[in-house]
Coordinates of N, CA and C in Angstrom, one line a residue:
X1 N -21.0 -22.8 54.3 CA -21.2 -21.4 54.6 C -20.8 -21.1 56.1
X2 N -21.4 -22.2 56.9 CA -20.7 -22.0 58.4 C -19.1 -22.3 58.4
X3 N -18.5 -22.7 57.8 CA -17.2 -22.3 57.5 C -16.7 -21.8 57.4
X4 N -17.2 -21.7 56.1 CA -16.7 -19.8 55.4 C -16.9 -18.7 56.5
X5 N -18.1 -18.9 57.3 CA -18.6 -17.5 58.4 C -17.0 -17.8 59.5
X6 N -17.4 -18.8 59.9 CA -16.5 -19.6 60.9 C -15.1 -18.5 60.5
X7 N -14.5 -18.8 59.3 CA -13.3 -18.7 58.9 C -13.2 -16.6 58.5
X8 N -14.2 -16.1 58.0 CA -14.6 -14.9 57.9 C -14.9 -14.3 59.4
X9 N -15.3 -14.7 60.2 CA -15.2 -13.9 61.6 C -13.7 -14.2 62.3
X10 N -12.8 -15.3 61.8 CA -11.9 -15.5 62.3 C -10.9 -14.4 61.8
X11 N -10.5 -14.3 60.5 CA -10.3 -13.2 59.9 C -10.6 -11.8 60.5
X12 N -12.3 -11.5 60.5 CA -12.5 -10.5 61.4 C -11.5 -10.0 62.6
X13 N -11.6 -11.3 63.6 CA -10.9 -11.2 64.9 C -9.3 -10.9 64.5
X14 N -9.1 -11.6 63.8 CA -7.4 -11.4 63.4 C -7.3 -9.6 63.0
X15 N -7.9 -9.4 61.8 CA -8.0 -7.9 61.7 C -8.1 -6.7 63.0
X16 N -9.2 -7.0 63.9 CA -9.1 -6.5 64.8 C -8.2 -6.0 65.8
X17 N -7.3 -7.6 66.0 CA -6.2 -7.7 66.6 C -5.6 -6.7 66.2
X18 N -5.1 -6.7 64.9 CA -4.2 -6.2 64.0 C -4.6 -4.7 64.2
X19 N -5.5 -4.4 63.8 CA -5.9 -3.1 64.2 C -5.2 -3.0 65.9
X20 N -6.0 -3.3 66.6 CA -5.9 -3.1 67.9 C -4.7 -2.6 68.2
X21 N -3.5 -3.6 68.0 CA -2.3 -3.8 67.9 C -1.7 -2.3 67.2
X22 N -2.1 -2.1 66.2 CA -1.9 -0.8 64.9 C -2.1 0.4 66.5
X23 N -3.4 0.5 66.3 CA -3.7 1.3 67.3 C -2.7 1.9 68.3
X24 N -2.6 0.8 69.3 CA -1.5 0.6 70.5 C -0.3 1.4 69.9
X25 N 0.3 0.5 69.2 CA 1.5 1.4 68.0 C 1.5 2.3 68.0
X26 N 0.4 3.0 67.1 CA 0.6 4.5 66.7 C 0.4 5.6 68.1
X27 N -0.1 4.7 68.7 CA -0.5 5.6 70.3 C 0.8 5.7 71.1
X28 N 1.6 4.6 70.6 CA 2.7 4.8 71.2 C 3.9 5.8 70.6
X29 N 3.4 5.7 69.6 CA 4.4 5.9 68.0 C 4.2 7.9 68.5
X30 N 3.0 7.9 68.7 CA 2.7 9.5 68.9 C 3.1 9.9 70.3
X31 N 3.1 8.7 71.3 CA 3.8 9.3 72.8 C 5.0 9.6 72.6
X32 N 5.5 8.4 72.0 CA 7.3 8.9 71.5 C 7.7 9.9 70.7
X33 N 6.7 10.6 70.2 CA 7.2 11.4 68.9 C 6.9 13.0 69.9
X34 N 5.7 12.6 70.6 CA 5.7 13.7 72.0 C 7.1 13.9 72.6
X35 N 7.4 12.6 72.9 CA 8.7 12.6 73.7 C 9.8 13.6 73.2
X36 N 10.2 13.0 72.3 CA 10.9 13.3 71.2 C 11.0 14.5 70.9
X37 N 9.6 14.8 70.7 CA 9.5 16.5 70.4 C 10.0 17.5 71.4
X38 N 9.8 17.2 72.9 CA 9.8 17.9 74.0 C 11.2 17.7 74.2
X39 N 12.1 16.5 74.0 CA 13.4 16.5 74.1 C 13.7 17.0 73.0
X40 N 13.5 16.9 71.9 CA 14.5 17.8 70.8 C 14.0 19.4 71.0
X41 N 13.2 19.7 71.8 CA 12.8 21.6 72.0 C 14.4 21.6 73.4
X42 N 13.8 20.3 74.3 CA 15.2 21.0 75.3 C 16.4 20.7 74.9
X43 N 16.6 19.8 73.8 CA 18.0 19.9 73.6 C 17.8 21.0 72.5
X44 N 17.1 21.4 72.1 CA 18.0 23.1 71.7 C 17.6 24.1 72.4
X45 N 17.0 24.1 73.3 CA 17.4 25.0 74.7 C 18.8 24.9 74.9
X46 N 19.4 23.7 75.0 CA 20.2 23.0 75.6 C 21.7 24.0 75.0
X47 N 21.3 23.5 73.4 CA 22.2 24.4 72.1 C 22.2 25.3 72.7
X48 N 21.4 26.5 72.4 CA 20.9 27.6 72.8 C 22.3 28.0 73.5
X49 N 21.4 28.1 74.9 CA 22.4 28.0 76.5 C 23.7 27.6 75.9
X50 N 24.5 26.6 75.7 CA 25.6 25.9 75.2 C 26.5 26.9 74.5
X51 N 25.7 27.8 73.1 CA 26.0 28.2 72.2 C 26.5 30.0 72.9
X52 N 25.2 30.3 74.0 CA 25.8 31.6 74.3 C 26.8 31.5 75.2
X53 N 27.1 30.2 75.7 CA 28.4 30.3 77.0 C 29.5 30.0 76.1
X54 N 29.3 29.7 74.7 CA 30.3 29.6 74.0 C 30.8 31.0 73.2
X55 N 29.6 31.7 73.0 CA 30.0 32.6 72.6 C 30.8 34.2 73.5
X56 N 30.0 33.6 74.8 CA 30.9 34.5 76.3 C 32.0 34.3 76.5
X57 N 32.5 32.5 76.6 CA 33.5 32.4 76.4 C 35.0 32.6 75.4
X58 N 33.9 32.7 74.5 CA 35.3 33.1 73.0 C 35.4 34.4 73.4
X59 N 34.6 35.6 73.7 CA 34.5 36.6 73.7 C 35.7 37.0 75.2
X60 N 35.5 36.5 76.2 CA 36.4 36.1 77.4 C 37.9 36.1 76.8
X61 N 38.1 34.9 76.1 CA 39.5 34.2 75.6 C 39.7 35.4 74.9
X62 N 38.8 36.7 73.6 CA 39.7 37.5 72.9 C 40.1 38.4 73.9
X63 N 39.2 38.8 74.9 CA 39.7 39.7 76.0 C 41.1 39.1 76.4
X64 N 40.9 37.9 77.3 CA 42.4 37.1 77.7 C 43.8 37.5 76.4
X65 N 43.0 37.1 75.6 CA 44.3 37.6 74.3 C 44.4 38.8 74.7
X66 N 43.7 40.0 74.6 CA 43.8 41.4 74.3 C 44.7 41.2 75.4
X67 N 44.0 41.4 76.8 CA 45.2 41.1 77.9 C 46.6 41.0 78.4
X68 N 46.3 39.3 77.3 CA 48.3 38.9 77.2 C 49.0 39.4 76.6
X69 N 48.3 40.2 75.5 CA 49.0 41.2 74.5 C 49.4 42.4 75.7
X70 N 48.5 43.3 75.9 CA 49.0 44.0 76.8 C 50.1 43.7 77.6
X71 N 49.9 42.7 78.7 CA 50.8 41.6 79.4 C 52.1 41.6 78.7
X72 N 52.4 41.1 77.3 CA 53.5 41.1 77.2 C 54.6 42.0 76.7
X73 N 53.4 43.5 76.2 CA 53.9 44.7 76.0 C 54.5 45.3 77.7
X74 N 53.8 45.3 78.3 CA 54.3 45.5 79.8 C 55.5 44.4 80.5
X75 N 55.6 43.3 80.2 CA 56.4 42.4 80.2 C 58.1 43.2 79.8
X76 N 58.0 43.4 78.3 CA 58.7 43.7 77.2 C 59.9 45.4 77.6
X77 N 58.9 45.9 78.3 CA 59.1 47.2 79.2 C 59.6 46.9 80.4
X78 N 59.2 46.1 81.0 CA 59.6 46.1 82.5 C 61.2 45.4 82.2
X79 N 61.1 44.2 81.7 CA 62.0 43.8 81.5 C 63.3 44.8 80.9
X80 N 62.9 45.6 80.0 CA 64.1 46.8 79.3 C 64.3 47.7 80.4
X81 N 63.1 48.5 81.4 CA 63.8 48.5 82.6 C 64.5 48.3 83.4
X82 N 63.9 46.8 83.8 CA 64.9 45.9 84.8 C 66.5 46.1 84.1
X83 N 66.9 45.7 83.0 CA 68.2 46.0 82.0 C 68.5 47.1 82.8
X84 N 67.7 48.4 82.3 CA 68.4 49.8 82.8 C 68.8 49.8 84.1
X85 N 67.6 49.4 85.0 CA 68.1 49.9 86.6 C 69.3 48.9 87.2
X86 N 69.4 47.3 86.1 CA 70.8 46.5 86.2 C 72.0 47.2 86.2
X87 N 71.8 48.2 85.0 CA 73.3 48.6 84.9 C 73.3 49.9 85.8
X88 N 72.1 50.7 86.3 CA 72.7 51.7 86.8 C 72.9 51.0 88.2
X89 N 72.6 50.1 88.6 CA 72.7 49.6 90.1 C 74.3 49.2 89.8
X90 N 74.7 48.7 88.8 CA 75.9 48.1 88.6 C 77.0 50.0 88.9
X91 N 76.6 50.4 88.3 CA 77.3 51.7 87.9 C 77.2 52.7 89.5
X92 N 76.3 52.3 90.1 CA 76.2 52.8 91.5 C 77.1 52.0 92.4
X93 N 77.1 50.8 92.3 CA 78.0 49.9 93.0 C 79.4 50.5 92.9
X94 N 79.9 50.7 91.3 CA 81.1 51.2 90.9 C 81.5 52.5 92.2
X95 N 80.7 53.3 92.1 CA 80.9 54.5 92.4 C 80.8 55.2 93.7
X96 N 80.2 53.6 94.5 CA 80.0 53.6 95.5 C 81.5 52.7 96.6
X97 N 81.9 52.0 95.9 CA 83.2 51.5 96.1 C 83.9 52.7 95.6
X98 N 84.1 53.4 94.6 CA 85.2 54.8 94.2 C 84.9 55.4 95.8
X99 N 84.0 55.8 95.9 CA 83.3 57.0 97.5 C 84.0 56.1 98.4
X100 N 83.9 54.3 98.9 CA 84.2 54.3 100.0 C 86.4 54.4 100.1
X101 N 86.5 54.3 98.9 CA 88.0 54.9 98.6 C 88.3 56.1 98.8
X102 N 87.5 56.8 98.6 CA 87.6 58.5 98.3 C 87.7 58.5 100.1
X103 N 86.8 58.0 100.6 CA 86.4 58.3 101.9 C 87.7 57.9 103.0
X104 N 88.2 57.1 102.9 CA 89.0 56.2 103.5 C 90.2 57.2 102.9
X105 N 91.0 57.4 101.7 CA 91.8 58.4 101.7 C 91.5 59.9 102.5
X106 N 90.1 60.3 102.4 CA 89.8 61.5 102.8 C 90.3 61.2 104.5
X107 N 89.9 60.1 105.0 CA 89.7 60.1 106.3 C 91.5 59.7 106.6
X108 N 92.4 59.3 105.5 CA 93.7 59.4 106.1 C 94.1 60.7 106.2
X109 N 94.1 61.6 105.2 CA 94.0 63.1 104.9 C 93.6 63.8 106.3
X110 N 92.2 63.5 106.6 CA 91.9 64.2 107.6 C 93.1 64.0 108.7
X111 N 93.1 62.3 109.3 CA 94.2 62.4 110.5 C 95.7 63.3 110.3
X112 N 96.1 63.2 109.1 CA 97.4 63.8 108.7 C 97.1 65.5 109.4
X113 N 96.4 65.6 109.0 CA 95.5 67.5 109.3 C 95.3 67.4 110.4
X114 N 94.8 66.9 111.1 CA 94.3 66.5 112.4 C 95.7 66.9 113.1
X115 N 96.8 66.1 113.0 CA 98.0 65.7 113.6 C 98.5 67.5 113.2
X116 N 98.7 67.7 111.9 CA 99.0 69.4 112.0 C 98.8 70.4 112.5
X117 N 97.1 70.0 112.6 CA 96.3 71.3 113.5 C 97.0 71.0 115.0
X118 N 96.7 69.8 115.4 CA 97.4 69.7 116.8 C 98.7 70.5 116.8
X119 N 100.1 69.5 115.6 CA 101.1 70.5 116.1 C 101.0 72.3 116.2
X120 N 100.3 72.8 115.1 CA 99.7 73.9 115.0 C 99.3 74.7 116.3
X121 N 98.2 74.0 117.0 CA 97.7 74.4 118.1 C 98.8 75.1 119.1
X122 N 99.7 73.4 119.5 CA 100.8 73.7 120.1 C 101.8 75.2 119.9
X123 N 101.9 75.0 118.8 CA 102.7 76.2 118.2 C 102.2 77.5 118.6
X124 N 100.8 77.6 118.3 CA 100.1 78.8 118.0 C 100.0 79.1 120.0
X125 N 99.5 78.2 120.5 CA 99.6 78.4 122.3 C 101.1 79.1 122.7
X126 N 102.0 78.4 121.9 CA 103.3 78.7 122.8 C 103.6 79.9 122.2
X127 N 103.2 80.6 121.5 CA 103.3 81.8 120.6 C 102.5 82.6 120.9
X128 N 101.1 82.1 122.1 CA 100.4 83.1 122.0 C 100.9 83.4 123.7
X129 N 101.8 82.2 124.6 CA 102.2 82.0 125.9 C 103.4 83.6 125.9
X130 N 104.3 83.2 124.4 CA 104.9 84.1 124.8 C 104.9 85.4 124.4
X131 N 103.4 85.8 123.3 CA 103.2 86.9 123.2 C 103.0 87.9 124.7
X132 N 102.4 86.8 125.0 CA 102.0 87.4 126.8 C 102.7 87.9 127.5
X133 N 103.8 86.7 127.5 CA 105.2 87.3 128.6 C 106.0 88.2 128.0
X134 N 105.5 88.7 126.8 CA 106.3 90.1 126.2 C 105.3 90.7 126.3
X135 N 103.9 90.6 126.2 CA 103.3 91.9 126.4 C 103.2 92.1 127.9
X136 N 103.1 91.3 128.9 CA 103.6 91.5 130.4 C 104.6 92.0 130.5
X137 N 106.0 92.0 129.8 CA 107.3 92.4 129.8 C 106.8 93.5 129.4
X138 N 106.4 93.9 128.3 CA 105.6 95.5 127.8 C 105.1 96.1 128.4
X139 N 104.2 95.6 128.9 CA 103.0 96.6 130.1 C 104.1 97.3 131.8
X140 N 104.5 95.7 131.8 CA 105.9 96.5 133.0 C 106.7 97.7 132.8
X141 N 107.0 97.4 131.4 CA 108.1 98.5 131.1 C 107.4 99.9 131.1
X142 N 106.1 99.4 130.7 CA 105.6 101.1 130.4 C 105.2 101.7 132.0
X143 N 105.1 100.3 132.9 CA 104.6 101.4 133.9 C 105.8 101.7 134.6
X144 N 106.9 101.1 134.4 CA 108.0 101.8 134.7 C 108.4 103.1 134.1
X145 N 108.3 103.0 132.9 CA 108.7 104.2 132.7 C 107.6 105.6 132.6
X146 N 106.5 105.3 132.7 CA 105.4 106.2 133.3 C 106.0 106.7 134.7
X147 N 106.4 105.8 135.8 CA 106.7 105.8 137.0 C 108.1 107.2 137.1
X148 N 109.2 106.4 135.7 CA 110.2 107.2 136.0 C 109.4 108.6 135.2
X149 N 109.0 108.7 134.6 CA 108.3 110.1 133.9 C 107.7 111.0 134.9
X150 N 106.6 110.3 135.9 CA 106.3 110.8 136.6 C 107.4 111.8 138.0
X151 N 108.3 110.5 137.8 CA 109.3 111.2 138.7 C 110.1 112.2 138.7
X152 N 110.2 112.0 137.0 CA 110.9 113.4 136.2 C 110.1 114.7 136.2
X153 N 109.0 114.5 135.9 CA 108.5 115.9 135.7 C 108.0 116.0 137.5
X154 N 108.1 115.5 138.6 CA 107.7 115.7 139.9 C 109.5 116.8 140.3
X155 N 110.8 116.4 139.5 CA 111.7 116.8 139.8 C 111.9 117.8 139.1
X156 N 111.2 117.9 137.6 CA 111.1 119.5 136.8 C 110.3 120.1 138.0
X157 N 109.3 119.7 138.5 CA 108.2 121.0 139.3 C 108.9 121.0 140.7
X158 N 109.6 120.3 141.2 CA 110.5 120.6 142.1 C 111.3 122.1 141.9
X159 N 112.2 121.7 140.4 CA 113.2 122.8 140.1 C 112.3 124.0 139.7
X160 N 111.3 123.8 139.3 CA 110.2 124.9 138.7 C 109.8 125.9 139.6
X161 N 109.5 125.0 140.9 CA 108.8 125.7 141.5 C 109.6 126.2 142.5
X162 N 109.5 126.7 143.2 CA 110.4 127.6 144.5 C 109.6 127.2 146.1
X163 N 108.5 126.9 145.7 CA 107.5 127.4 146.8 C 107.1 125.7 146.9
X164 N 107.2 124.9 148.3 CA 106.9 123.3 148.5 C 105.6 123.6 148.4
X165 N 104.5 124.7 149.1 CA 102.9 124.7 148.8 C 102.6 124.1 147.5
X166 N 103.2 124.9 146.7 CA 102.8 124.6 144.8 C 103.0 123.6 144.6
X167 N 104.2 123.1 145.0 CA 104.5 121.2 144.8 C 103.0 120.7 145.2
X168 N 103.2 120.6 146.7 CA 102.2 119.9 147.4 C 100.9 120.2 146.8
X169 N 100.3 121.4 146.4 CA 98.7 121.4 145.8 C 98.7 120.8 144.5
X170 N 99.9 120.7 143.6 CA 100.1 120.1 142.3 C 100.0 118.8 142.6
X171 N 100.9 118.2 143.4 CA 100.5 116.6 143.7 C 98.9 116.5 144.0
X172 N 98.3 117.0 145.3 CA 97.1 117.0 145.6 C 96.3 117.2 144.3
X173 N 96.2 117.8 143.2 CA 95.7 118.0 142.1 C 95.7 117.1 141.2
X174 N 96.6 116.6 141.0 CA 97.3 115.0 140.5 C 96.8 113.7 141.2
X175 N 96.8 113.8 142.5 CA 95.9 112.6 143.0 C 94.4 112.1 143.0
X176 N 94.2 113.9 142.7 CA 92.7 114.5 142.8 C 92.4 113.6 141.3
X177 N 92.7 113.9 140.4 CA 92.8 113.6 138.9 C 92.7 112.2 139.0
X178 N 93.3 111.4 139.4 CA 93.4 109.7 139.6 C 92.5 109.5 140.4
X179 N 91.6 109.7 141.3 CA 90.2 109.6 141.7 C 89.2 109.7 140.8
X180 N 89.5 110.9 139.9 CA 87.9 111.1 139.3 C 87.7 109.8 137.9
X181 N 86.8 109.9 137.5 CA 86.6 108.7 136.3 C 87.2 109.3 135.1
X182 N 88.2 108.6 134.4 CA 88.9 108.7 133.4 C 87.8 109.0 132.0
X183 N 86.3 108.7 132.3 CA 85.7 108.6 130.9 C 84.8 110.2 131.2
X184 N 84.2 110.8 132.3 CA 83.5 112.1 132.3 C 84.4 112.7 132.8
X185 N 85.8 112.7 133.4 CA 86.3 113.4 134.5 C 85.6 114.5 135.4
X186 N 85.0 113.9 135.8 CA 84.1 114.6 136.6 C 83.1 113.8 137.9
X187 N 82.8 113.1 137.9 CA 82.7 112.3 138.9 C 83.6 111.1 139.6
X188 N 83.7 111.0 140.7 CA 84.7 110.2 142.1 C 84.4 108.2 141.2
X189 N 86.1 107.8 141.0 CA 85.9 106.2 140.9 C 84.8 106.0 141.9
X190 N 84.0 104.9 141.7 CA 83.6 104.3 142.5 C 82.7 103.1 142.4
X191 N 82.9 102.3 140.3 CA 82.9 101.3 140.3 C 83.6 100.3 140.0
X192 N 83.9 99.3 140.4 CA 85.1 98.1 139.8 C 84.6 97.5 138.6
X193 N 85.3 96.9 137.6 CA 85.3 95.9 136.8 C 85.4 94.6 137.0
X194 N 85.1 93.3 137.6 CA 86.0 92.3 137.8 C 86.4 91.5 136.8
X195 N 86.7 92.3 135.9 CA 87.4 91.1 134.6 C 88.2 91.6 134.4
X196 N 88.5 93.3 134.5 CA 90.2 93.6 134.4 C 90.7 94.4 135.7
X197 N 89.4 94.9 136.6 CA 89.6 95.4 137.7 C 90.5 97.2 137.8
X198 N 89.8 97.7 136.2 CA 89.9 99.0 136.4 C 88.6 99.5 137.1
X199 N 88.6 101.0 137.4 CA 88.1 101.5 138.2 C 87.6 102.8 137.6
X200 N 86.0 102.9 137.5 CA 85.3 103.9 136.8 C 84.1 104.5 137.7
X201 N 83.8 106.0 137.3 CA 82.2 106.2 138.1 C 81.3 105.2 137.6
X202 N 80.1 105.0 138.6 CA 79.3 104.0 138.1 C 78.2 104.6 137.0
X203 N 77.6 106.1 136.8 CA 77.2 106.3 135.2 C 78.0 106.0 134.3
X204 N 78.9 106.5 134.1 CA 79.6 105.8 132.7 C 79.7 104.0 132.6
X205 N 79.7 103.6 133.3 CA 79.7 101.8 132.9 C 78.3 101.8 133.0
X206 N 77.2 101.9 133.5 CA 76.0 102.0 133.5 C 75.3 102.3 132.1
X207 N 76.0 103.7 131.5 CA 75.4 103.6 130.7 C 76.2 103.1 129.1
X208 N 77.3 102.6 129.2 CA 77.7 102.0 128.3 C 77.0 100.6 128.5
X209 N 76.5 100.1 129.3 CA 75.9 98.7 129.9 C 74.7 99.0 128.9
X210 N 74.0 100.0 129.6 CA 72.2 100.2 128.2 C 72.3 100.8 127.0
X211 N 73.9 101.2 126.5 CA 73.5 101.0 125.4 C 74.6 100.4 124.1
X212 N 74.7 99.1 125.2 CA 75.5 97.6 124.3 C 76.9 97.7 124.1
X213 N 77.4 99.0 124.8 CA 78.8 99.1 124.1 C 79.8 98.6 125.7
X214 N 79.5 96.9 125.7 CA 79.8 96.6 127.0 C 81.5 96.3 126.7
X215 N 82.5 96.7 127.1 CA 83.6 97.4 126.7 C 84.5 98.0 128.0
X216 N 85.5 97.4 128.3 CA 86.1 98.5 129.5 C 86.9 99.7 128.6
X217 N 86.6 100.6 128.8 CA 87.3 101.8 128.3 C 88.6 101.8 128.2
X218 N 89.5 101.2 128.7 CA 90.7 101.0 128.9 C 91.3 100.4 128.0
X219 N 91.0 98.9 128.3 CA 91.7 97.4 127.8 C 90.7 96.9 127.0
X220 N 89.4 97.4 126.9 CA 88.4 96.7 125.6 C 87.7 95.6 126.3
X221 N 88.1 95.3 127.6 CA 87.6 93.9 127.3 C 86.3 93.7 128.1
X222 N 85.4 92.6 127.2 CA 83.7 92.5 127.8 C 83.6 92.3 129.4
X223 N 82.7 92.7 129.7 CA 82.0 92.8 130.6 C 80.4 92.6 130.6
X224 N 79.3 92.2 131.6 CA 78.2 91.8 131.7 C 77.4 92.3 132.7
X225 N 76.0 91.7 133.2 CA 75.4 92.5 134.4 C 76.2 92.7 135.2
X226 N 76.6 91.3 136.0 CA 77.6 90.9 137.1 C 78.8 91.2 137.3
X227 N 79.6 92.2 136.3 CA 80.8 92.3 136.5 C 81.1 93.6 136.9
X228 N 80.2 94.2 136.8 CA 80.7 95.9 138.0 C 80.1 95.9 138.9
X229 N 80.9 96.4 140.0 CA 80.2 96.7 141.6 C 81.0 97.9 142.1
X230 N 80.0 98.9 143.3 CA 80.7 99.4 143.4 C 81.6 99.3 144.6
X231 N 82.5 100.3 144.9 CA 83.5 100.6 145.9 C 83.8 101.6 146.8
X232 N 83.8 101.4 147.6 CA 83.9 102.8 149.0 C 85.1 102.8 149.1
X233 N 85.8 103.8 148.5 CA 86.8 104.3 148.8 C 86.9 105.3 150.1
X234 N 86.3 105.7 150.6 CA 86.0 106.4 152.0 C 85.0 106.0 153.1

């Protein structure tokens, strides 16, 4: 019986063990399965997280597509542009070489004209030199023959008259006449022109002066503030 007890608490103790052991185990068996649990919750956090940067991402990439699509519709254009403004750059080139030909004839054209107008000029000077010395030759002759006119009819009023007084007050009348101003006859010369150096009262140039009809009465030709002054003839 002390044997058997001997061998039956021995048993006991082994069971114990075994238990004990069991125990430990399942204590551990449940830490691990804690573990376990807590990492399989964060690895599907993990998922989770993972799955929406996956799904941002694809969402990103259809954008990037939509994009490149766009991209290579604008690509597709620019490019068919580029073509167009190729050829018209080409076609401006053309036409810009025609122009600098055009130009370069124009500009021989011009010297040619150039060289004509010159001879021209010349021409037109020496033509206008000797319209001069014929109208100088003209103006002489007339005051010559004014001169002889005058002498003629001083020699009709010679034969006319009988009486030298009548002469003499008709000259004096006649000289009297070449004093007074040719444009009111009625007032004494007594301003000059210096551009052609006829001889007028100073109202009439004065008031041809205010109102713009600056003009010698005579010979037409302009005059300014500065070009009448008067003259003392006495």
């Amino acid at each position: 019986m002390q044997e058997q007890n001997s061998r039956l608490l021995q048993q006991l103790r082994e069971k114990d063990d075994a238990n004990f052991k069991l125990m430990s185990e399942r204590i551990k068996s449940n830490q691990i399965y804690k573990l376990l649990k807590e990492e399989k919750e964060e690895l599907a956090d993990q998922v989770l997280t993972f799955k929406t940067k996956v799904d941002a991402q694809l969402l990103a990439v259809q954008k990037l597509e939509e994009k490149e699509g766009v991209l290579q519709t604008t690509l597709a254009a620019l490019e068919k542009e580029l073509a167009v403004r190729t050829q018209a750059l080409e076609l401006n080139k053309r036409k810009a070489v025609e122009a600098a030909q055009l130009a370069e004839d124009l500009k021989v054209q011009l010297e040619h004209t150039q060289a004509k107008l010159k001879e021209i000029q010349v021409s037109v000077a020496e033509n206008r030199t000797a319209r001069e010395r014929e109208s100088s030759n003209l103006k002489r002759a007339q005051e010559d023959l004014s001169r002889l006119r005058r002498k003629l009819e001083k020699q009709k009023k010679v034969e006319v008259y009988s009486d030298a007084d009548e002469i003499l007050q008709e000259e004096i009348n006649q000289y009297k006449a070449k004093l007074r101003c040719p444009c009111c006859n009625t007032r004494d010369k007594e301003t000059v022109l210096t551009k052609c150096f006829h001889v007028f009262c100073y109202e009439c140039l004065k008031m041809r002066y205010d109102t713009r009809q600056r003009k010698c009465p005579k010979c037409n030709c302009a005059f300014g503030a500065n070009d009448f002054h008067r003259i003392y003839i006495t």
